């Protein structure tokens, strides 16, 4: 019985405490003055002015939670005091520094690699057994240098045969020409009939055609003979694959591969934020991981971005007359995008507006003015930014406590 009495007293106290709490108000912060306040009884009932809340209100025990519409939650405390008391409060104090635009060379650093401008296969224009290979891998060759020679036996005989045919055709032409001249002389003296000219004219024309055909045969035979000598069409370094003597080389297969190292290319990616400034012909300085440094010019900018990186492939052509820069070396290129007016400001002065746009707060005619900016470069001395007026008063202390259009008490701390 004593235990039941104790549980009963505890249950009664719990009921009384719950009833007392139900007469209070639940306040949910973060909603501004007069917002987020509801009677606990309404929260329990799931609706405003329910039966329990109404009875408690009529009994005079429900907390007063009427909304105060006279308070504007968008105003600061100082502005509320000014509105309530009718007295003007002091302006927010800020410090500004005057910055003047300076010519700034916009440079973009690109990471990439070197790449040979061309890799050309010296292919055979005819098939045959390789008689001699005249070069080795790694050898430097010039245009016209002999790379491989195919077996010339049958082709040399074909040239001799074609030349013999030409000599025979020329002899026939000489005989036909003599017959034509003799016939013409006889006809002029009346010793030959007029219709006899037709036969010698046909014979002369046929002999002339025979000479033309024989000359063509000689040219074809000599051309086929020349094809047995495979020569370099570009200058560069011989690389694999390289044919071997004694092997059969089909038509269209390479005798050797020549890598063209002059000029060399730098392959990199232009960020999409800078592609609007990029254009052909811009100067660039390329530095390889081996310490080589050379100047070049932009020769290609892709029209479409790489879907993976959202950057635009670009090529920079650089001279490499001695072939010292090799293909596939990691390198960095610094591209000069031109000169633009920029300001060097402290990084701490940067701020964001309500929409998350990066910029700085400036003071113009005693009021705050937010100006969006674009970062050109980040250095130890500050941030180079684009988009500001030539001379501008930037808020360097207090920019976090003011809004665009707010009147402020600005003190300029520019060093004299």
Coordinates of C-alpha atoms in Angstrom, one line a residue:
X1 CA 0.0 0.0 0.0
X2 CA 2.8 2.4 0.8
X3 CA 4.3 1.8 -2.7
X4 CA 1.0 2.4 -4.4
X5 CA 0.6 5.6 -2.4
X6 CA 4.1 6.8 -3.4
X7 CA 3.4 6.0 -7.1
X8 CA 0.1 7.8 -6.9
X9 CA 1.7 10.9 -5.4
X10 CA 4.4 10.8 -8.2
X11 CA 1.8 10.4 -10.9
X12 CA -0.2 13.3 -9.5
X13 CA 2.9 15.6 -9.4
X14 CA 3.6 14.6 -13.1
X15 CA 0.1 15.5 -14.2
X16 CA 0.3 18.9 -12.4
X17 CA 3.8 19.6 -13.9
X18 CA 2.5 18.7 -17.4
X19 CA -0.6 20.9 -16.9
X20 CA 1.7 23.8 -15.8
X21 CA 4.0 23.3 -18.8
X22 CA 1.0 23.3 -21.1
X23 CA 0.2 26.9 -20.1
X24 CA 3.6 28.1 -21.3
X25 CA 5.0 29.1 -24.7
X26 CA 7.3 27.2 -27.1
X27 CA 9.9 29.5 -28.7
X28 CA 11.8 28.3 -31.8
X29 CA 14.8 30.5 -32.4
X30 CA 16.2 31.8 -35.7
X31 CA 12.9 33.2 -37.0
X32 CA 13.2 36.8 -35.9
X33 CA 11.3 38.8 -33.4
X34 CA 7.7 37.7 -32.8
X35 CA 8.2 34.6 -35.0
X36 CA 8.3 31.0 -33.9
X37 CA 6.3 31.4 -30.7
X38 CA 3.4 29.0 -30.1
X39 CA 1.6 27.9 -26.9
X40 CA 2.7 24.4 -25.8
X41 CA -1.0 23.4 -25.6
X42 CA -1.4 24.2 -29.3
X43 CA 1.7 22.2 -30.1
X44 CA 0.3 19.2 -28.2
X45 CA -3.1 19.5 -29.9
X46 CA -1.5 20.0 -33.4
X47 CA -3.6 23.1 -34.1
X48 CA -4.0 26.7 -32.9
X49 CA -6.9 27.5 -30.5
X50 CA -7.9 23.9 -29.9
X51 CA -10.2 22.9 -27.0
X52 CA -7.5 22.6 -24.4
X53 CA -5.9 25.9 -25.4
X54 CA -9.2 27.7 -25.5
X55 CA -10.2 26.4 -21.9
X56 CA -6.8 27.4 -20.5
X57 CA -7.1 30.8 -22.2
X58 CA -10.6 31.4 -20.7
X59 CA -9.3 30.3 -17.3
X60 CA -6.6 33.0 -17.6
X61 CA -3.7 30.6 -17.1
X62 CA -2.4 30.4 -20.8
X63 CA 0.6 32.5 -21.6
X64 CA 0.1 35.5 -23.9
X65 CA 1.8 34.7 -27.2
X66 CA 0.3 37.3 -29.5
X67 CA 2.6 38.3 -32.4
X68 CA 4.1 41.8 -32.2
X69 CA 3.7 43.1 -35.8
X70 CA 5.3 46.4 -34.9
X71 CA 8.8 44.8 -35.0
X72 CA 10.5 44.6 -38.4
X73 CA 12.8 41.6 -38.3
X74 CA 14.9 42.9 -41.1
X75 CA 16.0 46.0 -39.1
X76 CA 19.2 46.0 -37.0
X77 CA 19.0 46.7 -33.3
X78 CA 20.3 50.3 -33.9
X79 CA 17.7 50.8 -36.6
X80 CA 14.9 49.5 -34.3
X81 CA 16.1 51.9 -31.5
X82 CA 16.1 54.8 -33.9
X83 CA 12.6 53.9 -35.1
X84 CA 11.2 53.5 -31.5
X85 CA 13.0 56.4 -29.9
X86 CA 12.9 58.8 -32.8
X87 CA 16.6 59.6 -32.2
X88 CA 19.3 59.2 -34.8
X89 CA 21.9 56.6 -34.0
X90 CA 25.5 56.9 -35.0
X91 CA 26.6 55.6 -38.4
X92 CA 28.6 52.4 -38.7
X93 CA 32.3 53.2 -38.6
X94 CA 34.5 51.6 -41.3
X95 CA 38.0 52.2 -42.5
X96 CA 38.9 52.5 -46.2
X97 CA 42.0 52.5 -48.3
X98 CA 42.3 54.2 -51.7
X99 CA 43.6 51.9 -54.4
X100 CA 44.6 53.0 -57.9
X101 CA 44.7 50.8 -61.0
X102 CA 48.0 49.7 -62.3
X103 CA 49.0 48.0 -65.6
X104 CA 49.0 44.3 -64.9
X105 CA 50.3 41.6 -67.3
X106 CA 47.7 38.8 -67.2
X107 CA 49.6 35.5 -67.2
X108 CA 48.1 32.1 -67.1
X109 CA 50.1 29.1 -66.0
X110 CA 49.4 25.8 -67.9
X111 CA 50.7 22.4 -67.0
X112 CA 51.2 19.9 -69.8
X113 CA 53.8 18.0 -71.8
X114 CA 55.9 18.4 -74.9
X115 CA 54.8 16.5 -78.0
X116 CA 56.5 16.0 -81.4
X117 CA 54.7 18.0 -84.1
X118 CA 54.7 14.9 -86.4
X119 CA 55.6 11.3 -86.4
X120 CA 56.0 10.3 -90.1
X121 CA 56.4 6.8 -91.5
X122 CA 58.7 6.6 -94.5
X123 CA 56.6 4.0 -96.4
X124 CA 57.5 2.0 -99.5
X125 CA 55.8 3.0 -102.7
X126 CA 56.6 -0.5 -104.1
X127 CA 57.1 -3.9 -102.7
X128 CA 60.4 -5.7 -102.6
X129 CA 63.2 -7.3 -100.6
X130 CA 65.2 -4.8 -98.5
X131 CA 68.7 -4.8 -99.8
X132 CA 70.2 -2.1 -97.5
X133 CA 69.1 -0.1 -94.4
X134 CA 71.1 3.1 -94.4
X135 CA 70.1 4.5 -91.0
X136 CA 69.9 3.4 -87.3
X137 CA 67.5 4.3 -84.5
X138 CA 68.2 7.7 -83.0
X139 CA 70.0 9.0 -86.0
X140 CA 69.2 12.5 -87.2
X141 CA 68.1 12.8 -90.8
X142 CA 67.4 15.6 -93.2
X143 CA 64.9 15.8 -96.0
X144 CA 66.0 13.7 -98.9
X145 CA 68.4 11.4 -96.9
X146 CA 68.4 7.8 -98.1
X147 CA 66.8 5.4 -95.5
X148 CA 66.4 2.0 -97.2
X149 CA 67.2 0.5 -100.6
X150 CA 65.1 -2.4 -102.1
X151 CA 66.5 -5.0 -104.5
X152 CA 66.9 -3.3 -107.8
X153 CA 67.7 -6.3 -110.1
X154 CA 64.5 -6.7 -112.1
X155 CA 63.8 -2.9 -112.1
X156 CA 67.2 -2.1 -113.5
X157 CA 66.6 -4.6 -116.3
X158 CA 63.2 -3.0 -116.9
X159 CA 64.8 0.5 -117.3
X160 CA 67.4 -1.0 -119.8
X161 CA 64.6 -2.6 -121.8
X162 CA 62.5 0.6 -121.9
X163 CA 65.5 2.6 -123.1
X164 CA 66.2 0.0 -125.8
X165 CA 62.6 0.3 -126.9
X166 CA 63.0 4.1 -127.0
X167 CA 66.0 3.8 -129.2
X168 CA 64.2 1.5 -131.6
X169 CA 61.2 3.9 -131.7
X170 CA 63.5 6.8 -132.4
X171 CA 65.1 4.9 -135.3
X172 CA 61.7 4.1 -136.7
X173 CA 60.8 7.8 -136.5
X174 CA 64.0 8.8 -138.3
X175 CA 63.2 6.3 -141.1
X176 CA 59.6 7.5 -141.3
X177 CA 60.7 11.1 -141.4
X178 CA 63.2 10.3 -144.3
X179 CA 60.5 8.5 -146.3
X180 CA 58.1 11.5 -145.8
X181 CA 60.8 14.0 -147.0
X182 CA 61.7 11.9 -150.0
X183 CA 58.0 11.5 -151.0
X184 CA 57.5 15.2 -150.7
X185 CA 60.5 15.9 -152.9
X186 CA 59.3 13.4 -155.6
X187 CA 55.8 14.9 -155.6
X188 CA 57.2 18.4 -156.0
X189 CA 59.1 17.2 -159.2
X190 CA 56.0 15.3 -160.5
X191 CA 57.7 11.9 -160.1
X192 CA 55.2 10.6 -157.5
X193 CA 51.5 10.7 -157.5
X194 CA 49.7 13.0 -155.0
X195 CA 47.9 10.2 -153.3
X196 CA 51.2 8.6 -152.3
X197 CA 51.6 11.2 -149.5
X198 CA 48.9 9.6 -147.5
X199 CA 50.9 6.4 -146.7
X200 CA 54.1 8.2 -145.6
X201 CA 52.1 10.6 -143.4
X202 CA 50.4 7.7 -141.6
X203 CA 53.8 6.0 -141.1
X204 CA 55.4 9.2 -139.8
X205 CA 52.5 9.7 -137.3
X206 CA 52.7 6.1 -136.1
X207 CA 56.5 6.5 -135.6
X208 CA 56.0 9.7 -133.6
X209 CA 53.4 7.9 -131.4
X210 CA 55.8 5.0 -130.9
X211 CA 58.5 7.4 -129.6
X212 CA 56.0 9.0 -127.2
X213 CA 55.0 5.6 -125.9
X214 CA 58.6 4.5 -125.6
X215 CA 59.5 7.7 -123.6
X216 CA 56.6 7.0 -121.2
X217 CA 57.8 3.5 -120.7
X218 CA 61.2 4.8 -119.8
X219 CA 59.8 7.3 -117.4
X220 CA 57.7 4.6 -115.7
X221 CA 60.6 2.2 -115.5
X222 CA 62.9 4.8 -114.0
X223 CA 60.2 5.9 -111.6
X224 CA 59.7 2.3 -110.4
X225 CA 63.5 2.0 -110.1
X226 CA 63.6 5.2 -108.0
X227 CA 60.9 3.8 -105.7
X228 CA 63.5 1.2 -104.6
X229 CA 65.2 4.1 -102.8
X230 CA 63.1 5.2 -99.8
X231 CA 64.1 8.7 -98.7
X232 CA 63.1 11.0 -95.8
X233 CA 60.3 13.4 -96.6
X234 CA 60.7 15.3 -93.3
X235 CA 63.7 16.1 -91.1
X236 CA 63.9 14.5 -87.6
X237 CA 65.1 11.6 -85.6
X238 CA 64.7 8.0 -86.7
X239 CA 62.6 5.9 -84.3
X240 CA 61.2 2.4 -84.2
X241 CA 59.8 0.5 -86.1
X242 CA 62.9 0.2 -88.4
X243 CA 63.0 -2.4 -91.1
X244 CA 65.9 -4.9 -91.4
X245 CA 67.9 -6.0 -94.4
X246 CA 66.6 -9.1 -96.1
X247 CA 63.0 -8.7 -95.0
X248 CA 60.1 -8.4 -97.5
X249 CA 58.7 -4.9 -97.4
X250 CA 55.2 -4.7 -98.8
X251 CA 53.9 -1.6 -100.5
X252 CA 52.6 0.9 -98.0
X253 CA 54.6 -0.4 -95.0
X254 CA 57.2 1.9 -93.3
X255 CA 60.9 1.4 -93.7
X256 CA 61.5 3.7 -90.8
X257 CA 59.6 6.2 -88.6
X258 CA 60.8 9.8 -88.3
X259 CA 59.8 11.9 -85.4
X260 CA 59.8 15.6 -86.3
X261 CA 61.2 17.5 -83.3
X262 CA 61.5 21.0 -84.9
X263 CA 59.3 22.7 -84.2
X264 CA 58.1 21.1 -81.0
X265 CA 54.6 21.4 -79.5
X266 CA 53.5 22.0 -75.9
X267 CA 50.1 20.4 -75.1
X268 CA 48.2 22.0 -72.2
X269 CA 44.7 22.9 -71.0
X270 CA 43.3 26.5 -70.7
X271 CA 40.9 27.0 -67.8
X272 CA 37.4 28.0 -68.8
X273 CA 37.7 31.1 -66.7
X274 CA 40.6 32.3 -68.9
X275 CA 39.5 31.0 -72.3
X276 CA 37.9 34.3 -73.1
X277 CA 41.3 36.0 -73.0
X278 CA 43.1 33.3 -75.0
X279 CA 43.8 33.8 -78.7
X280 CA 46.2 32.6 -81.3
X281 CA 49.6 34.2 -81.5
X282 CA 50.0 34.9 -77.8
X283 CA 53.6 34.7 -76.4
X284 CA 54.4 32.0 -74.0
X285 CA 57.4 30.8 -72.0
X286 CA 57.8 27.0 -71.6
X287 CA 59.9 25.4 -68.8
X288 CA 60.4 21.7 -68.8
X289 CA 61.1 19.5 -65.7
X290 CA 64.7 19.1 -67.0
X291 CA 65.2 22.9 -66.6
X292 CA 65.0 23.9 -70.3
X293 CA 63.3 27.2 -71.0
X294 CA 62.2 28.3 -74.5
X295 CA 59.7 30.9 -75.9
X296 CA 56.8 29.9 -78.2
X297 CA 53.5 31.1 -79.5
X298 CA 50.0 29.8 -79.2
X299 CA 49.0 28.1 -82.4
X300 CA 45.8 26.2 -81.5
X301 CA 42.9 26.6 -79.0
X302 CA 40.1 24.0 -79.0
X303 CA 36.5 25.2 -79.7
X304 CA 35.1 22.6 -77.3
X305 CA 36.0 21.9 -73.7
X306 CA 37.2 18.6 -72.3
X307 CA 34.1 17.1 -70.5
X308 CA 36.2 15.8 -67.7
X309 CA 38.1 18.9 -66.7
X310 CA 35.9 21.7 -68.3
X311 CA 39.1 23.1 -69.8
X312 CA 40.1 23.8 -73.4
X313 CA 43.0 21.9 -75.0
X314 CA 45.7 24.3 -76.5
X315 CA 48.9 23.9 -78.4
X316 CA 52.0 26.1 -78.2
X317 CA 54.6 25.8 -80.9
X318 CA 58.2 26.3 -79.9
X319 CA 61.5 26.1 -81.9
X320 CA 63.8 23.2 -81.3
X321 CA 66.5 23.4 -83.9
X322 CA 69.0 21.2 -82.0
X323 CA 66.4 18.6 -80.9
X324 CA 67.4 19.1 -77.3
X325 CA 63.7 19.1 -76.1
X326 CA 62.4 15.6 -76.3
X327 CA 58.9 14.3 -76.9
X328 CA 56.7 13.6 -73.9
X329 CA 58.5 15.7 -71.2
X330 CA 56.4 17.3 -68.5
X331 CA 56.5 21.1 -68.8
X332 CA 54.8 24.3 -67.6
X333 CA 53.8 27.1 -69.9
X334 CA 53.2 30.7 -68.8
X335 CA 51.1 32.4 -71.4
X336 CA 50.9 36.2 -71.5
X337 CA 47.3 37.1 -72.1
X338 CA 47.9 40.8 -72.4
X339 CA 47.9 43.9 -70.1
X340 CA 44.8 45.1 -68.2
X341 CA 44.2 47.7 -65.4
X342 CA 44.2 45.8 -62.1
X343 CA 44.3 46.6 -58.4
X344 CA 46.5 45.0 -55.7
X345 CA 44.3 44.7 -52.6
X346 CA 44.6 42.7 -49.4
X347 CA 42.9 39.3 -49.5
X348 CA 41.1 40.1 -46.2
X349 CA 39.1 42.8 -48.0
X350 CA 37.2 40.3 -50.2
X351 CA 33.7 39.6 -49.3
X352 CA 30.5 38.0 -50.7
X353 CA 27.1 39.6 -51.4
X354 CA 23.8 38.1 -50.6
X355 CA 23.9 36.0 -53.8
X356 CA 27.3 34.6 -53.1
X357 CA 29.1 36.8 -55.7
X358 CA 32.8 37.6 -54.8
X359 CA 33.6 41.2 -54.6
X360 CA 34.7 44.1 -52.4
X361 CA 32.7 46.7 -50.4
X362 CA 33.6 50.3 -51.4
X363 CA 32.5 53.7 -50.2
X364 CA 31.0 56.1 -52.7
X365 CA 29.3 59.4 -51.6
X366 CA 29.2 58.2 -48.0
X367 CA 27.4 54.9 -48.7
X368 CA 28.5 51.3 -49.2
X369 CA 28.6 50.0 -52.8
X370 CA 29.4 46.4 -53.5
X371 CA 31.5 45.8 -56.6
X372 CA 32.0 42.3 -58.1
X373 CA 35.6 41.5 -59.0
X374 CA 37.6 38.8 -60.9
X375 CA 40.8 37.5 -59.3
X376 CA 43.7 37.7 -61.8
X377 CA 46.4 36.4 -59.5
X378 CA 47.1 35.6 -55.8
X379 CA 50.5 36.7 -54.5
X380 CA 52.2 37.2 -51.2
X381 CA 51.6 40.9 -51.4
X382 CA 47.9 40.6 -52.0
X383 CA 45.4 39.8 -54.7
X384 CA 45.4 41.3 -58.1
X385 CA 41.7 41.9 -59.1
X386 CA 39.9 43.1 -62.2
X387 CA 36.7 45.0 -62.5
X388 CA 37.2 48.0 -60.2
X389 CA 37.2 51.7 -61.2
X390 CA 40.5 53.3 -61.8
X391 CA 40.6 54.8 -58.3
X392 CA 38.4 53.3 -55.6
X393 CA 38.0 53.5 -51.8
X394 CA 37.8 49.9 -50.6
X395 CA 36.6 49.0 -47.1
X396 CA 39.4 47.2 -45.3
X397 CA 38.0 47.1 -41.8
X398 CA 34.3 46.6 -41.0
X399 CA 33.1 45.3 -44.4
X400 CA 31.5 42.3 -42.6
X401 CA 29.1 44.6 -40.7
X402 CA 27.6 46.7 -43.5
X403 CA 25.3 46.1 -46.5
X404 CA 25.1 47.5 -50.0
X405 CA 23.6 51.0 -49.9
X406 CA 24.1 51.6 -46.1
X407 CA 25.3 55.0 -45.0
X408 CA 28.6 54.7 -43.1
X409 CA 31.1 56.8 -41.3
X410 CA 34.2 56.1 -43.4
X411 CA 37.8 56.9 -42.3
X412 CA 40.4 56.7 -45.1
X413 CA 43.7 55.2 -43.8
X414 CA 45.6 55.4 -47.1
X415 CA 49.3 55.9 -46.4
X416 CA 50.5 59.3 -47.5

